[in-house]
Tab-separated table of C-alpha atoms in Angstrom:
chain	number	residue	atom	x	y	z
A	29	MET	CA	-0.052	0.009	0.065
A	30	ASP	CA	1.308	3.386	-0.953
A	31	THR	CA	1.326	6.093	1.796
A	32	ILE	CA	1.430	9.788	2.033
A	33	GLN	CA	2.772	11.977	4.773
A	34	LEU	CA	0.274	14.657	5.859
A	35	LYS	CA	1.082	17.858	7.832
A	36	VAL	CA	-1.764	19.201	9.772
A	37	THR	CA	-2.049	22.591	11.565
A	38	LEU	CA	-4.129	22.504	14.743
A	39	PRO	CA	-5.113	25.157	17.318
A	40	VAL	CA	-2.982	24.807	20.527
A	41	ALA	CA	-5.951	23.878	22.631
A	42	LEU	CA	-6.925	21.001	20.180
A	43	TYR	CA	-3.356	19.790	19.921
A	44	ASP	CA	-2.987	19.726	23.724
A	45	TYR	CA	-6.384	17.764	24.003
A	46	LEU	CA	-5.248	15.231	21.373
A	47	GLU	CA	-1.872	14.838	22.877
A	48	SER	CA	-3.360	14.103	26.380
A	49	LYS	CA	-5.744	11.510	24.779
A	50	ALA	CA	-2.865	9.879	22.922
A	51	GLN	CA	-0.725	9.792	26.148
A	52	ARG	CA	-3.592	8.252	28.059
A	53	PHE	CA	-3.527	5.332	25.503
A	54	GLY	CA	0.239	5.130	25.448
A	55	LEU	CA	0.335	6.130	21.796
A	56	ALA	CA	2.312	8.645	19.684
A	57	MET	CA	0.366	11.617	18.521
A	58	ALA	CA	0.563	10.431	14.873
A	59	THR	CA	-0.605	6.949	15.823
A	60	TYR	CA	-3.463	8.265	17.723
A	61	ILE	CA	-4.666	10.628	14.842
A	62	LYS	CA	-4.170	7.673	12.241
A	63	HIS	CA	-6.402	5.583	14.509
A	64	LEU	CA	-9.108	8.298	14.662
A	65	VAL	CA	-9.098	8.746	10.710
A	66	ILE	CA	-9.261	4.952	10.225
A	67	LYS	CA	-12.212	4.602	12.647
A	68	ASP	CA	-13.937	7.501	10.908
A	69	VAL	CA	-13.747	5.867	7.462
A	70	GLU	CA	-13.912	2.138	8.352
A	71	ASP	CA	-17.448	1.723	7.322
A	72	MET	CA	-16.796	3.463	3.878
A	73	ASP	CA	-16.234	1.554	0.660
A	74	LEU	CA	-13.076	2.764	-0.863
A	75	PRO	CA	-13.189	2.966	-4.560
A	76	THR	CA	-11.328	0.529	-6.744
A	77	PHE	CA	-10.667	0.977	-10.355
A	78	LYS	CA	-10.446	-1.766	-13.127
A	79	MET	CA	-7.416	-1.674	-15.387
A	80	SER	CA	-7.945	-1.190	-19.089
A	81	PRO	CA	-7.399	-4.623	-21.007
A	82	LYS	CA	-4.136	-3.083	-22.511
A	83	THR	CA	-2.766	-2.126	-19.042
A	84	GLU	CA	-3.805	-5.361	-17.505
A	85	ALA	CA	-2.044	-7.333	-20.406
A	86	VAL	CA	1.162	-5.299	-19.866
A	87	ALA	CA	1.061	-5.899	-16.147
A	88	LEU	CA	0.555	-9.596	-16.495
A	89	GLN	CA	3.353	-9.876	-19.141
A	90	ALA	CA	5.604	-8.016	-16.678
A	91	LEU	CA	4.759	-10.288	-13.850
A	92	LYS	CA	5.317	-13.424	-16.012
A	93	ASP	CA	8.747	-12.063	-17.200
A	94	HIS	CA	9.647	-11.329	-13.518
A	95	ARG	CA	8.843	-14.748	-12.481
A	96	ALA	CA	10.827	-16.230	-15.360
A	97	GLY	CA	13.905	-14.296	-14.222
A	98	LYS	CA	13.864	-12.032	-17.148
A	99	THR	CA	13.926	-8.827	-15.103
A	100	LYS	CA	16.878	-7.004	-13.589
A	101	LEU	CA	17.232	-5.287	-10.242
A	102	LEU	CA	18.051	-1.598	-10.594
A	103	ARG	CA	19.646	-0.097	-7.667
A	104	SER	CA	19.859	3.371	-9.018
A	105	ILE	CA	18.951	5.484	-12.058
A	106	ASP	CA	22.535	5.058	-13.067
A	107	ASP	CA	21.869	1.268	-13.588
A	108	LEU	CA	19.247	2.193	-16.152
A	109	LEU	CA	21.350	4.775	-18.077
């Protein structure tokens, strides 16, 4: 799963309240806020999108090539150039 780092600006009073709640549960502030967001959206269906037939064929061929050992691990962009 891809992740994104998010910066949030909060009023001091709200920050202090959230920090005290996080400490009460023995959690870091970021972990507590992540938990709140997950609980808020847990009953929502997240959208999924079907690949186009062309993209799916390319992806399946790439997976087949990888499993057959036809791919090469690139450690940096210099390996590609």
